[in-house]
Short mmCIF file of C-alpha atoms and ligand atoms in Angstrom, two decimals:
data_model
loop_
_atom_site.label_atom_id
_atom_site.label_comp_id
_atom_site.label_asym_id
_atom_site.label_seq_id
_atom_site.Cartn_x
_atom_site.Cartn_y
_atom_site.Cartn_z
CA MET A 1 -40.76 0.22 -49.10
CA ILE A 2 -44.31 1.51 -49.50
CA ARG A 3 -45.62 -2.04 -49.26
CA LEU A 4 -43.53 -2.53 -46.18
CA VAL A 5 -44.85 0.58 -44.47
CA LEU A 6 -48.44 -0.40 -45.06
CA GLY A 7 -47.78 -3.83 -43.62
CA LEU A 8 -46.23 -2.36 -40.55
CA CYS A 9 -48.93 0.14 -39.74
CA ALA A 10 -51.24 -2.77 -39.17
CA ILE A 11 -48.86 -4.30 -36.68
CA GLY A 12 -46.97 -1.66 -34.75
CA ALA A 13 -48.30 1.08 -32.55
CA VAL A 14 -46.97 4.50 -33.47
CA VAL A 15 -44.22 5.59 -31.12
CA ALA A 16 -43.87 9.31 -30.64
CA THR A 17 -40.35 10.55 -31.22
CA PRO A 18 -39.21 12.88 -28.44
CA VAL A 19 -37.84 16.13 -29.75
CA VAL A 20 -34.54 17.38 -28.38
CA THR A 21 -32.79 20.68 -28.89
CA ARG A 22 -29.56 20.67 -30.85
CA SER A 23 -26.97 23.43 -30.99
CA LYS A 24 -25.32 24.63 -34.16
CA GLU A 25 -22.13 22.88 -33.03
CA ASP A 26 -24.03 19.61 -32.67
CA VAL A 27 -25.51 19.99 -36.13
CA ASP A 28 -22.13 20.84 -37.68
CA ARG A 29 -20.57 17.86 -35.96
CA TYR A 30 -23.28 15.59 -37.31
CA ARG A 31 -22.82 16.90 -40.86
CA ASP A 32 -19.05 16.37 -40.60
CA PHE A 33 -19.65 12.87 -39.31
CA LEU A 34 -21.81 12.02 -42.31
CA LEU A 35 -19.52 13.70 -44.85
CA ASN A 36 -16.58 11.85 -43.37
CA THR A 37 -18.10 8.56 -44.41
CA PHE A 38 -17.47 9.53 -48.04
CA THR A 39 -13.75 10.09 -47.63
CA ASN A 40 -12.78 7.87 -44.75
CA LYS A 41 -11.15 4.62 -45.51
CA ALA A 42 -11.05 1.69 -43.14
CA ASP A 43 -8.56 3.34 -40.82
CA LYS A 44 -10.98 5.59 -38.94
CA PHE A 45 -10.96 3.27 -35.92
CA LYS A 46 -7.81 1.34 -36.68
CA ASN A 47 -7.10 0.33 -33.09
CA LEU A 48 -10.61 -0.90 -32.46
CA ALA A 49 -10.62 -2.84 -35.71
CA ALA A 50 -7.53 -4.78 -34.66
CA GLN A 51 -9.45 -5.98 -31.57
CA SER A 52 -12.41 -7.15 -33.60
CA PRO A 53 -11.19 -9.27 -36.51
CA ASP A 54 -14.58 -10.94 -36.90
CA HIS A 55 -16.31 -7.66 -37.73
CA PRO A 56 -14.34 -5.84 -40.42
CA GLU A 57 -17.64 -4.34 -41.66
CA MET A 58 -17.99 -2.43 -38.40
CA TYR A 59 -14.78 -0.55 -38.94
CA SER A 60 -14.94 0.21 -42.65
CA GLY A 61 -15.37 3.95 -42.08
CA LYS A 62 -18.89 4.28 -43.48
CA TYR A 63 -22.20 5.11 -41.80
CA GLN A 64 -22.75 2.56 -39.03
CA GLY A 65 -19.51 1.02 -40.22
CA ASP A 66 -20.38 -0.27 -43.65
CA ILE A 67 -23.40 1.57 -45.05
CA VAL A 68 -22.59 3.68 -48.10
CA LEU A 69 -24.79 6.78 -48.13
CA ASP A 70 -25.71 8.69 -51.24
CA LYS A 71 -24.71 12.36 -51.27
CA GLU A 72 -28.40 13.17 -51.51
CA ASP A 73 -28.98 11.61 -48.10
CA VAL A 74 -26.78 13.95 -46.15
CA ASP A 75 -28.77 17.19 -46.32
CA ASP A 76 -31.97 15.38 -45.41
CA MET A 77 -30.40 13.60 -42.49
CA VAL A 78 -28.80 16.79 -41.20
CA ALA A 79 -32.14 18.64 -41.47
CA GLN A 80 -33.86 15.94 -39.45
CA TYR A 81 -31.12 16.00 -36.87
CA ALA A 82 -31.31 19.80 -36.61
CA SER A 83 -35.08 19.62 -36.14
CA GLY A 84 -34.46 17.56 -33.03
CA ARG A 85 -35.46 14.09 -34.09
CA ASN A 86 -33.57 11.34 -32.40
CA ALA A 87 -34.59 8.76 -34.93
CA VAL A 88 -33.58 9.11 -38.55
CA ILE A 89 -36.06 8.73 -41.35
CA PHE A 90 -33.81 7.28 -43.95
CA PRO A 91 -34.36 9.67 -46.81
CA GLY A 92 -35.05 8.97 -50.43
CA LEU A 93 -36.94 5.76 -50.92
CA SER A 94 -34.93 2.66 -51.59
CA THR A 95 -36.88 -0.29 -52.86
CA GLN A 96 -36.68 -3.92 -53.67
CA TRP A 97 -34.83 -4.72 -56.88
CA PRO A 98 -37.19 -5.01 -59.87
CA ASP A 99 -38.55 -8.55 -60.15
CA ASN A 100 -36.76 -9.34 -56.87
CA THR A 101 -33.65 -9.78 -58.97
CA VAL A 102 -30.34 -8.26 -57.95
CA VAL A 103 -28.24 -7.53 -61.03
CA TRP A 104 -24.50 -7.58 -60.41
CA ALA A 105 -21.06 -7.67 -62.02
CA PHE A 106 -17.54 -8.22 -60.77
CA ALA A 107 -15.54 -5.11 -61.61
CA ASP A 108 -12.59 -5.77 -63.93
CA THR A 109 -9.48 -6.96 -62.11
CA HIS A 110 -11.36 -7.40 -58.79
CA TYR A 111 -11.92 -10.62 -56.80
CA GLU A 112 -8.89 -12.21 -58.38
CA GLU A 113 -7.47 -13.83 -55.25
CA PRO A 114 -8.14 -17.57 -55.16
CA GLY A 115 -11.59 -18.41 -53.85
CA GLN A 116 -12.98 -14.87 -53.70
CA LYS A 117 -15.36 -15.10 -56.65
CA GLU A 118 -16.48 -18.55 -55.52
CA ALA A 119 -17.28 -17.24 -52.02
CA VAL A 120 -19.49 -14.47 -53.41
CA LEU A 121 -21.23 -16.80 -55.83
CA GLU A 122 -21.87 -19.32 -53.04
CA ALA A 123 -23.43 -16.68 -50.81
CA MET A 124 -25.73 -15.66 -53.67
CA LYS A 125 -26.69 -19.28 -54.26
CA LEU A 126 -27.43 -19.73 -50.58
CA ILE A 127 -29.76 -16.72 -50.61
CA GLU A 128 -31.47 -18.05 -53.73
CA SER A 129 -31.98 -21.41 -52.05
CA LYS A 130 -33.57 -19.85 -48.94
CA THR A 131 -35.60 -17.03 -50.47
CA CYS A 132 -37.27 -16.01 -53.71
CA VAL A 133 -34.59 -13.39 -54.42
CA LYS A 134 -32.58 -14.00 -57.59
CA PHE A 135 -29.16 -12.80 -58.65
CA ARG A 136 -28.41 -12.17 -62.30
CA GLN A 137 -25.07 -11.26 -63.78
CA ALA A 138 -25.23 -7.95 -65.64
CA GLU A 139 -25.31 -7.91 -69.43
CA PRO A 140 -23.75 -5.15 -71.50
CA SER A 141 -27.19 -3.55 -71.90
CA ASP A 142 -27.81 -3.28 -68.13
CA ARG A 143 -27.49 0.23 -66.78
CA PHE A 144 -28.24 -0.38 -63.11
CA PHE A 145 -26.34 -3.04 -61.28
CA VAL A 146 -24.16 -3.76 -58.28
CA ASN A 147 -20.58 -3.04 -59.23
CA MET A 148 -18.68 -5.50 -57.07
CA THR A 149 -15.21 -4.42 -56.05
CA SER A 150 -12.60 -5.85 -53.71
CA TYR A 151 -10.59 -2.82 -52.60
CA PRO A 152 -8.64 -3.58 -49.43
CA SER A 153 -10.64 -1.03 -47.43
CA GLY A 154 -13.12 -3.20 -45.61
CA CYS A 155 -16.61 -4.39 -46.45
CA TYR A 156 -19.40 -1.99 -47.31
CA ALA A 157 -22.47 -1.54 -49.50
CA HIS A 158 -25.31 0.70 -50.53
CA VAL A 159 -28.73 0.00 -49.04
CA GLY A 160 -31.50 -1.14 -51.38
CA TYR A 161 -32.15 -0.28 -54.99
CA ARG A 162 -32.43 3.31 -56.14
CA VAL A 163 -33.17 3.76 -59.78
CA TRP A 164 -31.29 7.07 -60.06
CA ARG A 165 -28.22 5.78 -58.33
CA GLY A 166 -26.58 4.12 -61.32
CA PRO A 167 -23.93 1.61 -60.30
CA HIS A 168 -24.57 0.38 -56.75
CA ILE A 169 -21.54 0.02 -54.51
CA PHE A 170 -20.58 -3.29 -52.95
CA ASN A 171 -17.09 -4.01 -51.68
CA LEU A 172 -15.48 -6.95 -49.96
CA GLY A 173 -11.83 -6.46 -49.18
CA SER A 174 -9.37 -7.46 -46.59
CA THR A 175 -7.95 -5.34 -43.88
CA PRO A 176 -4.96 -6.57 -41.89
CA GLY A 177 -6.02 -9.28 -39.45
CA SER A 178 -9.51 -9.62 -40.80
CA ASP A 179 -11.42 -10.30 -43.93
CA CYS A 180 -14.87 -9.90 -45.34
CA PHE A 181 -15.18 -13.23 -47.07
CA ARG A 182 -16.82 -15.35 -44.41
CA GLN A 183 -20.24 -16.37 -45.62
CA PRO A 184 -22.46 -14.61 -43.03
CA THR A 185 -20.51 -11.41 -43.65
CA ILE A 186 -21.06 -11.64 -47.40
CA VAL A 187 -24.77 -12.26 -46.76
CA HIS A 188 -24.77 -9.28 -44.34
CA GLU A 189 -23.49 -7.03 -47.13
CA LEU A 190 -25.88 -8.55 -49.67
CA MET A 191 -28.72 -7.89 -47.21
CA HIS A 192 -27.77 -4.20 -47.29
CA ILE A 193 -27.94 -4.37 -51.10
CA MET A 194 -31.40 -5.91 -50.77
CA GLY A 195 -32.56 -3.04 -48.53
CA PHE A 196 -31.80 -4.03 -44.94
CA PHE A 197 -30.23 -1.98 -42.16
CA HIS A 198 -28.53 -3.12 -38.97
CA MET A 199 -30.53 -4.82 -36.25
CA HIS A 200 -29.33 -2.51 -33.47
CA ALA A 201 -30.68 0.50 -35.40
CA THR A 202 -34.25 -0.72 -35.52
CA TYR A 203 -36.82 1.68 -34.09
CA ASP A 204 -37.82 -0.58 -31.17
CA ARG A 205 -34.33 -1.70 -30.19
CA ASP A 206 -34.56 0.02 -26.80
CA ASN A 207 -37.04 -2.68 -25.77
CA TYR A 208 -34.36 -5.29 -26.39
CA VAL A 209 -30.94 -3.74 -25.80
CA ARG A 210 -29.51 -0.91 -23.78
CA VAL A 211 -27.04 1.30 -25.63
CA ASN A 212 -24.38 2.50 -23.17
CA TYR A 213 -23.32 5.82 -24.63
CA GLU A 214 -20.67 6.31 -21.95
CA ASN A 215 -18.69 3.39 -23.42
CA ILE A 216 -18.79 4.48 -27.08
CA VAL A 217 -15.62 5.85 -28.59
CA SER A 218 -15.91 9.52 -29.44
CA GLY A 219 -17.09 10.01 -33.01
CA ALA A 220 -19.15 6.82 -33.28
CA GLU A 221 -22.22 7.93 -31.29
CA SER A 222 -24.29 8.51 -34.43
CA ASP A 223 -23.62 4.95 -35.54
CA PHE A 224 -26.21 4.09 -32.90
CA ASP A 225 -28.94 6.23 -34.51
CA LYS A 226 -32.31 4.59 -34.55
CA LEU A 227 -34.06 4.49 -37.90
CA ASN A 228 -37.62 5.64 -38.05
CA GLU A 229 -40.23 2.93 -38.15
CA TYR A 230 -42.05 4.58 -41.05
CA LEU A 231 -39.25 3.57 -43.36
CA VAL A 232 -37.51 0.72 -41.64
CA GLY A 233 -39.63 -1.93 -40.02
CA ASN A 234 -39.17 -5.45 -38.82
CA LEU A 235 -41.88 -7.00 -40.99
CA GLY A 236 -43.51 -8.52 -37.95
CA VAL A 237 -40.40 -10.54 -37.11
CA GLU A 238 -39.21 -10.19 -33.53
CA TYR A 239 -35.91 -8.50 -32.72
CA ASP A 240 -33.09 -10.94 -33.49
CA TYR A 241 -30.04 -10.73 -31.20
CA VAL A 242 -28.14 -13.29 -33.25
CA SER A 243 -28.99 -11.89 -36.70
CA CYS A 244 -26.06 -11.61 -39.10
CA LEU A 245 -27.03 -7.93 -39.16
CA HIS A 246 -26.50 -7.45 -35.41
CA TYR A 247 -23.29 -5.98 -34.05
CA PRO A 248 -21.46 -7.42 -31.03
CA ALA A 249 -21.57 -6.17 -27.43
CA LEU A 250 -18.27 -4.34 -27.75
CA ALA A 251 -19.12 -2.45 -30.96
CA TRP A 252 -17.18 0.83 -30.95
CA SER A 253 -16.32 0.36 -27.28
CA LYS A 254 -13.55 2.64 -26.02
CA ASN A 255 -12.99 0.74 -22.77
CA PHE A 256 -13.84 -2.94 -23.33
CA GLU A 257 -17.16 -2.34 -21.58
CA PRO A 258 -20.29 -3.21 -23.54
CA THR A 259 -21.88 -0.59 -25.73
CA ILE A 260 -24.80 -2.87 -26.58
CA GLU A 261 -26.27 -4.78 -23.66
CA PRO A 262 -29.07 -7.28 -24.12
CA LEU A 263 -32.08 -6.80 -21.87
CA ARG A 264 -33.23 -10.39 -22.27
CA GLU A 265 -31.72 -13.81 -22.35
CA ILE A 266 -30.18 -14.75 -25.69
CA ASP A 267 -30.02 -18.08 -27.40
CA GLY A 268 -26.68 -17.79 -29.15
CA VAL A 269 -24.08 -15.05 -29.42
CA MET A 270 -25.02 -11.47 -30.19
CA GLY A 271 -22.98 -10.31 -33.17
CA GLN A 272 -22.08 -13.83 -34.29
CA ARG A 273 -20.85 -14.29 -37.86
CA GLU A 274 -21.03 -18.08 -38.00
CA TYR A 275 -24.46 -18.59 -39.52
CA ILE A 276 -27.52 -16.82 -40.88
CA THR A 277 -30.61 -17.12 -38.72
CA GLU A 278 -34.10 -18.29 -39.62
CA LYS A 279 -35.32 -14.79 -38.75
CA ASP A 280 -32.85 -13.30 -41.23
CA TRP A 281 -34.26 -15.54 -43.94
CA LEU A 282 -37.83 -14.77 -42.90
CA ARG A 283 -37.27 -11.03 -43.08
CA ILE A 284 -35.77 -11.35 -46.56
CA ASN A 285 -38.71 -13.49 -47.63
CA ARG A 286 -41.31 -11.12 -46.18
CA TYR A 287 -39.67 -8.02 -47.60
CA HIS A 288 -39.90 -9.56 -51.05
CA ASN A 289 -43.35 -11.08 -50.51
CA CYS A 290 -41.99 -14.52 -51.29
CA PRO A 291 -44.54 -17.33 -51.45
CA GLY A 292 -45.51 -18.48 -47.97
CA ALA A 293 -43.57 -15.74 -46.19
CA TRP A 294 -46.62 -14.26 -44.49
CA GLU A 295 -48.38 -17.50 -43.57
C1 LIG B 301 -16.93 -0.43 -61.24
O1 LIG B 301 -15.84 -0.25 -60.38
C2 LIG B 301 -14.60 -0.15 -61.04
C3 LIG B 301 -13.53 -0.11 -59.97
O2 LIG B 301 -13.74 0.96 -59.09
C4 LIG B 301 -14.60 1.08 -61.92
O3 LIG B 301 -13.37 1.18 -62.60
C5 LIG B 301 -15.74 0.96 -62.91
O4 LIG B 301 -15.82 2.14 -63.68
C6 LIG B 301 -17.06 0.73 -62.20
N1 LIG B 301 -18.10 0.48 -63.17
C7 LIG B 301 -19.20 1.22 -63.21
C8 LIG B 301 -20.20 0.84 -64.22
O5 LIG B 301 -19.37 2.17 -62.47
ZN1 LIG B 302 -23.63 -3.69 -42.22
#
Protein backbone atom coordinates (compact mmCIF):
# COMPACT_ATOMS: atom_id res chain seq x y z
CA MET A 1 0.00 0.00 0.00
CA ILE A 2 2.91 2.37 0.56
CA ARG A 3 3.56 2.46 -3.17
CA LEU A 4 -0.09 3.16 -3.72
CA VAL A 5 -0.17 6.05 -1.29
CA LEU A 6 2.82 7.71 -2.88
CA GLY A 7 1.21 7.40 -6.29
CA LEU A 8 -1.96 8.96 -5.06
CA CYS A 9 -0.43 11.96 -3.35
CA ALA A 10 0.74 13.10 -6.73
CA ILE A 11 -2.76 12.92 -8.13
CA GLY A 12 -5.35 13.76 -5.50
CA ALA A 13 -5.77 16.92 -3.51
CA VAL A 14 -5.98 16.30 0.21
CA VAL A 15 -9.54 16.46 1.45
CA ALA A 16 -9.97 17.56 5.03
CA THR A 17 -12.10 15.18 7.06
CA PRO A 18 -14.73 17.04 9.08
CA VAL A 19 -14.70 16.07 12.72
CA VAL A 20 -17.99 15.23 14.38
CA THR A 21 -18.79 14.59 18.01
CA ARG A 22 -19.81 11.09 19.01
CA SER A 23 -21.49 10.04 22.23
CA LYS A 24 -20.47 7.03 24.26
CA GLU A 25 -23.65 5.29 23.05
CA ASP A 26 -22.64 5.92 19.45
CA VAL A 27 -19.18 4.52 20.08
CA ASP A 28 -20.55 1.45 21.86
CA ARG A 29 -22.98 0.87 19.03
CA TYR A 30 -20.18 1.07 16.50
CA ARG A 31 -18.04 -1.41 18.46
CA ASP A 32 -20.99 -3.82 18.69
CA PHE A 33 -21.57 -3.43 14.97
CA LEU A 34 -17.98 -4.39 14.21
CA LEU A 35 -17.85 -7.24 16.73
CA ASN A 36 -21.08 -8.59 15.31
CA THR A 37 -19.39 -9.21 12.00
CA PHE A 38 -17.34 -11.95 13.67
CA THR A 39 -20.30 -13.93 14.92
CA ASN A 40 -23.07 -13.11 12.50
CA LYS A 41 -23.87 -15.56 9.83
CA ALA A 42 -25.68 -14.72 6.64
CA ASP A 43 -29.03 -14.25 8.37
CA LYS A 44 -28.45 -10.75 9.71
CA PHE A 45 -30.61 -9.22 6.98
CA LYS A 46 -32.48 -12.32 5.91
CA ASN A 47 -35.49 -10.50 4.49
CA LEU A 48 -33.41 -8.09 2.46
CA ALA A 49 -31.26 -10.91 1.13
CA ALA A 50 -34.30 -12.68 -0.27
CA GLN A 51 -35.06 -9.56 -2.34
CA SER A 52 -31.56 -9.38 -3.75
CA PRO A 53 -30.56 -12.81 -5.05
CA ASP A 54 -27.88 -11.32 -7.31
CA HIS A 55 -25.92 -9.92 -4.37
CA PRO A 56 -25.44 -12.63 -1.76
CA GLU A 57 -22.13 -10.97 -0.79
CA MET A 58 -24.03 -7.92 0.43
CA TYR A 59 -25.92 -9.90 3.01
CA SER A 60 -23.24 -12.22 4.32
CA GLY A 61 -23.17 -10.55 7.73
CA LYS A 62 -19.63 -9.17 7.56
CA TYR A 63 -18.33 -5.60 7.38
CA GLN A 64 -19.92 -3.95 4.35
CA GLY A 65 -21.54 -7.30 3.74
CA ASP A 66 -18.62 -9.52 2.88
CA ILE A 67 -15.38 -8.06 4.26
CA VAL A 68 -13.80 -10.20 6.96
CA LEU A 69 -12.05 -7.97 9.50
CA ASP A 70 -9.17 -9.08 11.67
CA LYS A 71 -9.74 -8.79 15.42
CA GLU A 72 -6.84 -6.34 15.46
CA ASP A 73 -8.81 -3.94 13.27
CA VAL A 74 -11.66 -3.37 15.66
CA ASP A 75 -9.96 -1.34 18.40
CA ASP A 76 -8.32 0.91 15.83
CA MET A 77 -11.53 1.50 13.96
CA VAL A 78 -13.45 2.22 17.15
CA ALA A 79 -10.76 4.69 18.28
CA GLN A 80 -10.99 6.53 14.98
CA TYR A 81 -14.74 6.60 15.19
CA ALA A 82 -14.63 7.91 18.76
CA SER A 83 -12.21 10.65 17.72
CA GLY A 84 -14.87 11.92 15.34
CA ARG A 85 -13.56 10.90 11.97
CA ASN A 86 -16.20 10.14 9.44
CA ALA A 87 -13.83 8.32 7.16
CA VAL A 88 -12.08 5.18 8.31
CA ILE A 89 -8.38 4.70 7.89
CA PHE A 90 -8.30 1.00 7.39
CA PRO A 91 -5.86 -0.04 10.06
CA GLY A 92 -2.90 -2.35 9.85
CA LEU A 93 -1.32 -2.31 6.43
CA SER A 94 -2.46 -4.92 3.98
CA THR A 95 -0.29 -5.33 0.94
CA GLN A 96 -0.03 -7.01 -2.38
CA TRP A 97 0.79 -10.70 -2.23
CA PRO A 98 4.54 -11.36 -2.50
CA ASP A 99 5.58 -11.62 -6.16
CA ASN A 100 2.00 -10.66 -7.09
CA THR A 101 1.14 -14.29 -6.51
CA VAL A 102 -1.90 -15.32 -4.52
CA VAL A 103 -1.31 -18.69 -2.86
CA TRP A 104 -4.45 -20.69 -2.23
CA ALA A 105 -5.87 -24.10 -1.34
CA PHE A 106 -9.31 -25.66 -1.34
CA ALA A 107 -10.07 -26.73 2.23
CA ASP A 108 -10.66 -30.48 2.59
CA THR A 109 -14.23 -31.52 1.79
CA HIS A 110 -15.14 -28.05 0.42
CA TYR A 111 -16.23 -27.12 -3.13
CA GLU A 112 -17.42 -30.64 -3.77
CA GLU A 113 -20.66 -29.77 -5.55
CA PRO A 114 -20.38 -30.25 -9.31
CA GLY A 115 -18.80 -27.29 -11.05
CA GLN A 116 -17.73 -25.35 -7.97
CA LYS A 117 -13.99 -25.96 -8.19
CA GLU A 118 -14.09 -25.34 -11.94
CA ALA A 119 -15.85 -21.98 -11.43
CA VAL A 120 -13.17 -20.80 -8.99
CA LEU A 121 -10.34 -22.00 -11.20
CA GLU A 122 -11.88 -20.27 -14.22
CA ALA A 123 -12.16 -16.97 -12.37
CA MET A 124 -8.49 -17.23 -11.40
CA LYS A 125 -7.53 -17.99 -14.99
CA LEU A 126 -9.53 -15.01 -16.19
CA ILE A 127 -7.68 -12.72 -13.77
CA GLU A 128 -4.36 -14.18 -14.89
CA SER A 129 -5.27 -13.54 -18.51
CA LYS A 130 -6.17 -9.87 -17.86
CA THR A 131 -3.53 -8.89 -15.32
CA CYS A 132 -0.06 -9.84 -14.14
CA VAL A 133 -1.42 -11.40 -10.94
CA LYS A 134 -0.75 -15.13 -10.58
CA PHE A 135 -2.47 -17.79 -8.53
CA ARG A 136 -0.50 -20.70 -7.16
CA GLN A 137 -1.89 -23.70 -5.34
CA ALA A 138 -0.37 -24.04 -1.88
CA GLU A 139 2.27 -26.67 -1.22
CA PRO A 140 2.67 -28.43 2.11
CA SER A 141 5.51 -26.05 3.00
CA ASP A 142 3.40 -22.89 2.50
CA ARG A 143 2.39 -21.22 5.72
CA PHE A 144 0.41 -18.27 4.37
CA PHE A 145 -2.34 -18.92 1.90
CA VAL A 146 -6.01 -18.39 1.17
CA ASN A 147 -7.94 -21.21 2.76
CA MET A 148 -10.90 -21.56 0.43
CA THR A 149 -14.08 -22.81 2.03
CA SER A 150 -17.65 -23.22 0.81
CA TYR A 151 -19.74 -22.94 3.97
CA PRO A 152 -23.36 -22.16 3.11
CA SER A 153 -23.17 -18.76 4.82
CA GLY A 154 -22.68 -16.42 1.91
CA CYS A 155 -19.61 -15.06 0.17
CA TYR A 156 -16.90 -13.22 2.04
CA ALA A 157 -13.15 -12.66 2.19
CA HIS A 158 -10.27 -10.95 3.93
CA VAL A 159 -8.83 -7.85 2.29
CA GLY A 160 -5.26 -8.01 1.01
CA TYR A 161 -2.28 -9.92 2.29
CA ARG A 162 -1.15 -9.62 5.89
CA VAL A 163 1.90 -11.60 6.78
CA TRP A 164 0.85 -12.15 10.40
CA ARG A 165 -2.63 -13.26 9.52
CA GLY A 166 -1.85 -16.90 8.76
CA PRO A 167 -4.58 -18.56 6.73
CA HIS A 168 -6.59 -15.94 4.82
CA ILE A 169 -10.34 -16.42 4.73
CA PHE A 170 -12.24 -16.80 1.48
CA ASN A 171 -15.68 -18.37 1.31
CA LEU A 172 -18.15 -18.97 -1.47
CA GLY A 173 -21.32 -20.66 -0.37
CA SER A 174 -24.92 -20.69 -1.25
CA THR A 175 -27.73 -19.12 0.64
CA PRO A 176 -31.32 -19.98 -0.25
CA GLY A 177 -32.31 -18.27 -3.49
CA SER A 178 -28.86 -17.05 -4.33
CA ASP A 179 -25.36 -18.20 -4.86
CA CYS A 180 -21.86 -16.86 -4.96
CA PHE A 181 -20.59 -18.77 -7.94
CA ARG A 182 -21.30 -16.36 -10.77
CA GLN A 183 -18.02 -15.28 -12.27
CA PRO A 184 -18.10 -11.52 -11.47
CA THR A 185 -18.97 -12.38 -7.88
CA ILE A 186 -16.01 -14.75 -7.59
CA VAL A 187 -13.77 -12.05 -9.07
CA HIS A 188 -15.30 -9.54 -6.61
CA GLU A 189 -14.24 -11.76 -3.70
CA LEU A 190 -10.83 -12.41 -5.24
CA MET A 191 -10.40 -8.64 -5.61
CA HIS A 192 -10.89 -8.34 -1.84
CA ILE A 193 -8.18 -10.98 -1.41
CA MET A 194 -5.93 -8.90 -3.68
CA GLY A 195 -6.51 -5.80 -1.53
CA PHE A 196 -9.55 -4.00 -2.92
CA PHE A 197 -12.51 -2.49 -1.07
CA HIS A 198 -15.98 -1.64 -2.35
CA MET A 199 -16.45 1.15 -4.86
CA HIS A 200 -19.12 2.96 -2.84
CA ALA A 201 -16.70 3.26 0.10
CA THR A 202 -14.06 5.17 -1.80
CA TYR A 203 -13.06 8.50 -0.27
CA ASP A 204 -14.42 10.63 -3.14
CA ARG A 205 -17.68 8.76 -3.65
CA ASP A 206 -19.76 11.78 -2.61
CA ASN A 207 -18.76 13.40 -5.90
CA TYR A 208 -20.40 10.53 -7.76
CA VAL A 209 -23.23 9.13 -5.64
CA ARG A 210 -25.55 10.39 -2.96
CA VAL A 211 -25.99 8.05 0.00
CA ASN A 212 -29.56 8.38 1.30
CA TYR A 213 -29.21 7.53 4.97
CA GLU A 214 -32.95 7.85 5.55
CA ASN A 215 -33.50 4.74 3.40
CA ILE A 216 -30.90 2.49 5.03
CA VAL A 217 -32.11 -0.29 7.27
CA SER A 218 -31.18 0.26 10.89
CA GLY A 219 -27.86 -1.38 11.71
CA ALA A 220 -26.30 -1.07 8.25
CA GLU A 221 -25.37 2.64 8.34
CA SER A 222 -21.70 1.90 8.99
CA ASP A 223 -21.58 -0.26 5.89
CA PHE A 224 -21.52 3.08 4.08
CA ASP A 225 -18.34 4.27 5.83
CA LYS A 226 -15.93 6.01 3.56
CA LEU A 227 -12.37 4.73 3.65
CA ASN A 228 -9.62 7.25 4.03
CA GLU A 229 -7.75 8.17 0.90
CA TYR A 230 -4.38 7.72 2.58
CA LEU A 231 -4.89 3.99 2.59
CA VAL A 232 -7.44 3.33 -0.08
CA GLY A 233 -7.11 5.16 -3.35
CA ASN A 234 -8.41 4.78 -6.85
CA LEU A 235 -5.01 4.59 -8.55
CA GLY A 236 -5.97 7.41 -10.85
CA VAL A 237 -8.89 5.45 -12.29
CA GLU A 238 -12.19 7.32 -12.30
CA TYR A 239 -15.08 6.19 -10.12
CA ASP A 240 -16.71 3.16 -11.75
CA TYR A 241 -20.49 2.86 -11.29
CA VAL A 242 -20.58 -0.51 -13.02
CA SER A 243 -17.55 -2.04 -11.27
CA CYS A 244 -18.04 -5.58 -9.99
CA LEU A 245 -17.14 -4.03 -6.63
CA HIS A 246 -20.07 -1.57 -6.69
CA TYR A 247 -23.28 -2.31 -4.83
CA PRO A 248 -26.73 -1.73 -6.34
CA ALA A 249 -29.05 1.23 -5.75
CA LEU A 250 -31.17 -0.66 -3.24
CA ALA A 251 -28.28 -1.89 -1.06
CA TRP A 252 -29.57 -2.29 2.50
CA SER A 253 -32.72 -0.36 1.62
CA LYS A 254 -35.51 -0.66 4.18
CA ASN A 255 -38.21 0.79 1.93
CA PHE A 256 -37.36 -0.03 -1.71
CA GLU A 257 -36.12 3.53 -2.11
CA PRO A 258 -32.53 3.95 -3.28
CA THR A 259 -29.76 4.12 -0.73
CA ILE A 260 -27.14 4.81 -3.39
CA GLU A 261 -28.14 7.34 -6.02
CA PRO A 262 -25.89 8.17 -8.94
CA LEU A 263 -25.21 11.86 -9.48
CA ARG A 264 -24.25 11.38 -13.12
CA GLU A 265 -25.43 9.43 -16.09
CA ILE A 266 -24.32 5.81 -16.11
CA ASP A 267 -23.40 3.61 -19.00
CA GLY A 268 -24.62 0.26 -17.74
CA VAL A 269 -26.23 -0.90 -14.50
CA MET A 270 -24.87 0.12 -11.12
CA GLY A 271 -24.27 -3.03 -9.08
CA GLN A 272 -24.31 -5.34 -12.10
CA ARG A 273 -22.79 -8.81 -11.69
CA GLU A 274 -22.71 -9.79 -15.35
CA TYR A 275 -19.20 -8.77 -16.31
CA ILE A 276 -15.97 -7.27 -15.02
CA THR A 277 -15.20 -3.81 -16.32
CA GLU A 278 -12.08 -2.49 -18.02
CA LYS A 279 -11.64 -0.15 -15.05
CA ASP A 280 -11.70 -3.13 -12.69
CA TRP A 281 -8.90 -4.73 -14.69
CA LEU A 282 -6.98 -1.46 -14.87
CA ARG A 283 -7.12 -0.96 -11.11
CA ILE A 284 -5.85 -4.50 -10.53
CA ASN A 285 -3.05 -3.91 -13.03
CA ARG A 286 -2.06 -0.56 -11.53
CA TYR A 287 -2.16 -1.82 -7.97
CA HIS A 288 0.31 -4.53 -8.92
CA ASN A 289 2.39 -2.30 -11.20
CA CYS A 290 1.79 -4.65 -14.10
CA PRO A 291 3.65 -3.85 -17.32
CA GLY A 292 1.94 -1.04 -19.20
CA ALA A 293 -0.58 -0.32 -16.46
CA TRP A 294 0.53 3.27 -15.95
CA GLU A 295 1.06 4.21 -19.59
C1 LIG B 1 -9.12 -24.33 6.38
O1 LIG B 1 -10.50 -24.38 6.64
C2 LIG B 1 -10.95 -25.63 7.11
C3 LIG B 1 -12.46 -25.55 7.19
O2 LIG B 1 -12.86 -24.51 8.03
C4 LIG B 1 -10.29 -25.93 8.43
O3 LIG B 1 -10.73 -27.18 8.90
C5 LIG B 1 -8.80 -25.92 8.25
O4 LIG B 1 -8.16 -26.10 9.49
C6 LIG B 1 -8.33 -24.62 7.63
N1 LIG B 1 -6.92 -24.69 7.34
C7 LIG B 1 -6.06 -23.82 7.82
C8 LIG B 1 -4.65 -23.98 7.42
O5 LIG B 1 -6.39 -22.92 8.58
ZN1 LIG C 1 -17.36 -7.29 -1.33
